[in-house]
Tab-separated table of C-alpha atoms in Angstrom:
chain	number	residue	atom	x	y	z
A	273	MET	CA	-25.073	-4.829	-5.412
A	274	ASN	CA	-26.933	-7.070	-2.933
A	275	GLU	CA	-28.494	-4.014	-1.297
A	276	LEU	CA	-30.441	-3.292	-4.418
A	277	GLN	CA	-31.612	-6.892	-4.647
A	278	ASN	CA	-32.576	-7.009	-0.960
A	279	THR	CA	-30.700	-10.288	-0.626
A	280	PRO	CA	-27.883	-10.978	1.821
A	281	ALA	CA	-24.308	-10.818	0.571
A	282	ARG	CA	-22.857	-14.306	0.277
A	283	VAL	CA	-19.652	-14.673	2.302
A	284	PHE	CA	-16.871	-17.245	2.302
A	285	ILE	CA	-14.430	-17.368	5.255
A	286	ILE	CA	-10.823	-18.546	4.910
A	287	ASN	CA	-9.046	-18.722	8.272
A	288	PRO	CA	-6.697	-21.301	9.813
A	289	GLN	CA	-8.324	-21.017	13.262
A	290	GLU	CA	-11.582	-22.889	13.749
A	291	LEU	CA	-12.681	-20.709	16.668
A	292	VAL	CA	-12.254	-17.579	14.563
A	293	ARG	CA	-14.271	-19.116	11.723
A	294	VAL	CA	-17.044	-20.163	14.108
A	295	GLY	CA	-17.171	-16.734	15.735
A	296	MET	CA	-17.237	-14.938	12.405
A	297	ARG	CA	-19.877	-17.260	10.973
A	298	THR	CA	-22.069	-16.744	14.047
A	299	LEU	CA	-21.683	-12.966	13.807
A	300	LEU	CA	-22.416	-12.740	10.081
A	301	ASN	CA	-25.372	-15.120	10.156
A	302	SER	CA	-26.888	-13.065	12.988
A	303	VAL	CA	-27.443	-10.036	10.755
A	304	PRO	CA	-29.815	-9.932	7.765
A	305	ASP	CA	-27.368	-8.516	5.208
A	306	PHE	CA	-24.859	-11.412	5.215
A	307	MET	CA	-24.988	-15.170	4.754
A	308	VAL	CA	-21.974	-17.462	5.148
A	309	VAL	CA	-21.940	-19.971	2.305
A	310	GLY	CA	-18.696	-21.751	3.142
A	311	GLU	CA	-15.415	-21.775	5.011
A	312	ALA	CA	-11.965	-23.310	4.806
A	313	SER	CA	-8.649	-23.315	6.645
A	314	SER	CA	-6.262	-23.527	3.683
A	315	LYS	CA	-5.792	-22.334	0.124
A	316	GLU	CA	-6.036	-25.878	-1.272
A	317	GLU	CA	-9.305	-26.503	0.549
A	318	ALA	CA	-10.730	-23.054	-0.172
A	319	LEU	CA	-10.178	-22.526	-3.903
A	320	PRO	CA	-12.516	-25.219	-5.311
A	321	LEU	CA	-15.213	-24.242	-2.808
A	322	VAL	CA	-14.885	-20.537	-3.582
A	323	LEU	CA	-15.083	-21.241	-7.322
A	324	HIS	CA	-18.172	-23.359	-6.724
A	325	HIS	CA	-20.030	-20.918	-4.446
A	326	LYS	CA	-18.899	-17.705	-6.216
A	327	PRO	CA	-19.354	-15.622	-3.047
A	328	ASP	CA	-19.813	-11.862	-3.053
A	329	ILE	CA	-17.147	-11.446	-0.350
A	330	VAL	CA	-14.221	-13.576	0.801
A	331	VAL	CA	-12.869	-12.800	4.276
A	332	LEU	CA	-9.294	-14.006	4.021
A	333	ASP	CA	-6.775	-14.378	6.827
A	334	LEU	CA	-3.223	-13.651	5.708
A	335	ARG	CA	-1.939	-16.794	7.452
A	336	VAL	CA	-3.777	-19.559	5.572
A	337	GLN	CA	-2.144	-22.904	6.270
A	338	ASP	CA	-0.663	-24.066	2.965
A	339	GLY	CA	0.076	-20.806	1.186
A	340	THR	CA	0.134	-17.143	1.885
A	341	GLY	CA	-3.048	-15.124	1.919
A	342	ILE	CA	-1.492	-12.967	-0.797
A	343	GLU	CA	-1.306	-15.910	-3.223
A	344	THR	CA	-4.802	-17.062	-2.290
A	345	ALA	CA	-6.240	-13.605	-2.987
A	346	LYS	CA	-4.508	-13.451	-6.371
A	347	ASP	CA	-5.920	-16.823	-7.379
A	348	ILE	CA	-9.447	-15.948	-6.261
A	349	LEU	CA	-9.472	-12.596	-8.043
A	350	ALA	CA	-7.975	-14.101	-11.194
A	351	HIS	CA	-10.936	-16.490	-11.440
A	352	LEU	CA	-13.640	-14.333	-9.856
A	353	PRO	CA	-12.842	-10.661	-10.503
A	354	GLU	CA	-16.275	-9.576	-9.230
A	355	THR	CA	-15.695	-11.130	-5.817
A	356	ARG	CA	-14.634	-8.681	-3.094
A	357	VAL	CA	-11.702	-9.745	-0.902
A	358	LEU	CA	-11.333	-8.505	2.660
A	359	PHE	CA	-8.016	-9.299	4.356
A	360	LEU	CA	-7.921	-10.050	8.071
A	361	ALA	CA	-4.486	-9.636	9.658
A	362	ASP	CA	-3.092	-9.851	13.174
A	363	ALA	CA	-0.155	-7.512	12.582
A	364	LEU	CA	1.073	-4.727	10.339
A	365	ASN	CA	4.083	-5.146	8.107
A	366	ASP	CA	5.147	-2.730	5.361
A	367	SER	CA	5.911	-5.305	2.675
A	368	THR	CA	2.875	-7.449	3.511
A	369	LEU	CA	0.556	-4.450	3.462
A	370	LEU	CA	1.846	-3.288	0.090
A	371	SER	CA	1.639	-6.818	-1.317
A	372	ALA	CA	-1.938	-7.136	-0.041
A	373	VAL	CA	-2.956	-3.880	-1.711
A	374	ALA	CA	-1.215	-4.942	-4.924
A	375	THR	CA	-3.394	-8.068	-5.214
A	376	GLY	CA	-6.398	-5.874	-5.962
A	377	ALA	CA	-8.093	-6.801	-2.669
A	378	HIS	CA	-10.769	-4.413	-1.486
A	379	GLY	CA	-10.243	-4.154	2.256
A	380	TYR	CA	-7.884	-4.734	5.162
A	381	VAL	CA	-9.014	-5.157	8.777
A	382	LEU	CA	-6.917	-5.907	11.837
A	383	GLN	CA	-7.876	-9.059	13.710
A	384	GLU	CA	-8.119	-7.045	16.935
A	385	ALA	CA	-10.939	-4.971	15.414
A	386	GLY	CA	-14.345	-5.401	16.983
A	387	ALA	CA	-17.469	-6.858	15.429
A	388	ASP	CA	-18.817	-3.415	14.503
A	389	THR	CA	-15.659	-2.596	12.535
A	390	LEU	CA	-15.788	-5.890	10.649
A	391	LEU	CA	-19.457	-5.415	9.756
A	392	HIS	CA	-18.835	-1.818	8.694
A	393	ALA	CA	-15.952	-2.956	6.479
A	394	MET	CA	-18.035	-5.650	4.842
A	395	ARG	CA	-20.995	-3.336	4.288
A	396	SER	CA	-18.614	-0.893	2.619
A	397	LEU	CA	-17.525	-3.665	0.262
A	398	THR	CA	-21.124	-4.534	-0.659
A	399	LYS	CA	-21.579	-0.893	-1.714
A	400	GLY	CA	-18.622	-1.123	-4.069
A	401	GLN	CA	-16.324	0.795	-1.723
A	402	SER	CA	-12.939	-0.173	-0.300
A	403	TYR	CA	-12.131	-0.241	3.399
A	404	LEU	CA	-8.926	0.235	5.386
A	405	ASP	CA	-8.953	-0.276	9.138
A	406	PRO	CA	-8.102	3.070	10.848
A	407	GLY	CA	-5.001	1.441	12.329
A	408	VAL	CA	-3.921	0.389	8.844
A	409	THR	CA	-4.558	3.906	7.520
A	410	ARG	CA	-2.311	5.433	10.190
A	411	HIS	CA	0.370	2.864	9.461
A	412	THR	CA	0.095	3.481	5.716
A	413	PHE	CA	0.552	7.240	6.099
A	414	ALA	CA	3.506	6.691	8.433
A	415	TYR	CA	5.052	4.366	5.849
A	416	LEU	CA	4.492	6.863	3.040
A	417	ARG	CA	6.131	9.585	5.122
A	418	LYS	CA	9.083	7.281	5.718
A	419	VAL	CA	9.357	6.601	1.989
A	420	ALA	CA	9.108	10.328	1.268
A	421	ASP	CA	11.952	10.983	3.711
A	422	ARG	CA	14.094	8.534	1.750
A	423	GLU	CA	13.274	10.079	-1.626
A	424	PRO	CA	15.944	12.823	-1.465
A	425	GLU	CA	18.648	10.186	-1.020
A	426	ARG	CA	17.319	8.319	-4.044
A	427	GLY	CA	17.170	11.571	-6.004
A	428	ARG	CA	20.847	12.213	-5.320
A	429	HIS	CA	21.712	9.164	-7.411
A	430	LEU	CA	19.939	10.682	-10.407
A	431	LEU	CA	22.570	13.407	-10.605
A	432	SER	CA	25.797	13.124	-12.553
A	433	PRO	CA	29.091	13.556	-10.653
A	434	GLN	CA	29.440	17.089	-12.077
A	435	GLU	CA	25.896	18.002	-11.073
A	436	ARG	CA	26.502	16.701	-7.543
A	437	ARG	CA	29.593	18.931	-7.270
A	438	LEU	CA	27.321	21.955	-7.561
A	439	LEU	CA	25.266	21.144	-4.496
A	440	PRO	CA	27.696	22.022	-1.667
A	441	LEU	CA	28.628	25.250	-3.449
A	442	ILE	CA	24.969	26.199	-3.852
A	443	ALA	CA	24.488	25.431	-0.149
A	444	GLN	CA	27.348	27.844	0.603
A	445	GLY	CA	25.420	30.582	-1.202
A	446	LYS	CA	27.837	30.930	-4.129
A	447	THR	CA	26.660	32.485	-7.379
A	448	ASN	CA	26.894	30.752	-10.762
A	449	LYS	CA	29.942	32.846	-11.599
A	450	GLU	CA	31.673	31.875	-8.353
A	451	ILE	CA	30.807	28.211	-8.885
A	452	ALA	CA	32.148	28.380	-12.446
A	453	ALA	CA	35.414	29.841	-11.240
A	454	GLU	CA	35.828	27.248	-8.486
A	455	LEU	CA	35.078	24.285	-10.742
A	456	GLY	CA	36.871	25.617	-13.815
A	457	LEU	CA	33.678	25.681	-15.880
A	458	SER	CA	31.971	28.307	-17.991
A	459	ASP	CA	29.001	30.235	-16.637
A	460	LYS	CA	26.826	28.635	-19.322
A	461	THR	CA	27.888	25.115	-18.317
A	462	VAL	CA	27.093	25.810	-14.673
A	463	LYS	CA	23.715	27.196	-15.700
A	464	ASN	CA	22.987	24.038	-17.727
A	465	TYR	CA	24.064	21.771	-14.874
A	466	LEU	CA	21.866	23.710	-12.478
A	467	ALA	CA	18.883	23.384	-14.834
A	468	ASN	CA	19.487	19.606	-14.898
A	469	VAL	CA	19.584	19.505	-11.094
A	470	TYR	CA	16.280	21.359	-10.867
A	471	SER	CA	14.669	19.079	-13.441
A	472	LYS	CA	15.887	15.777	-11.967
A	473	LEU	CA	15.005	16.701	-8.388
A	474	HIS	CA	11.771	18.533	-9.258
A	475	LEU	CA	13.035	21.778	-7.723
A	476	SER	CA	12.571	25.376	-8.779
A	477	ARG	CA	14.851	27.476	-6.529
A	478	ARG	CA	18.436	27.542	-5.282
A	479	SER	CA	17.194	27.434	-1.690
A	480	GLN	CA	15.490	24.110	-2.421
A	481	ALA	CA	18.709	22.719	-3.911
A	482	ALA	CA	20.615	23.863	-0.830
A	483	ALA	CA	18.037	22.248	1.471
A	484	PHE	CA	18.232	19.038	-0.553
A	485	TYR	CA	22.018	18.945	-0.150
A	486	LEU	CA	21.877	19.574	3.599
A	487	LYS	CA	19.283	16.810	3.996
A	488	THR	CA	21.357	14.265	2.088
A	489	ILE	CA	24.855	14.923	3.425
A	490	PRO	CA	26.341	11.444	4.009
């Protein structure tokens, strides 16, 4: 946006620490593509100033003094949807990270990141791109893997009691006929139950159903 106009992107800084604000302002004003138009330490102080200045980018610390950064971001984006929000955080937390992403913010940088990383993130935002700090990306993938590992347990609760009874017998390698005999069901009923298991768990083979059972044994 500002690139095309050859004008610096207008930046507003929200951070509870004065030294951090001063350092960031000095850094951004030292390069030609950014200009700091305002700063604040709290949500209450920041919102009227942000609405007045209508900055291109808001660099927002998650620990603003009188409200969470999450709430501040939501309020800013509700009033100024064209403004890009870049979160600055000193730690990683699953729920906070997901809440930050859910606000519609455009970037997330760890406070320990160097000046080059911050500038790269902000330049990405001026180009209409999003930016995740590499440390955040690694954490996000680790979190998604953790969630994926919990999915089988959640899937187990989708099955009816009768459908769950099939799983240990499938894991033992029994055929539909053998399962029917053991459970006192017809072959057709077992086949229908098995089709339900496949559908609910997004499986396609008996070996997958057996693996699912072994992975979710209490």
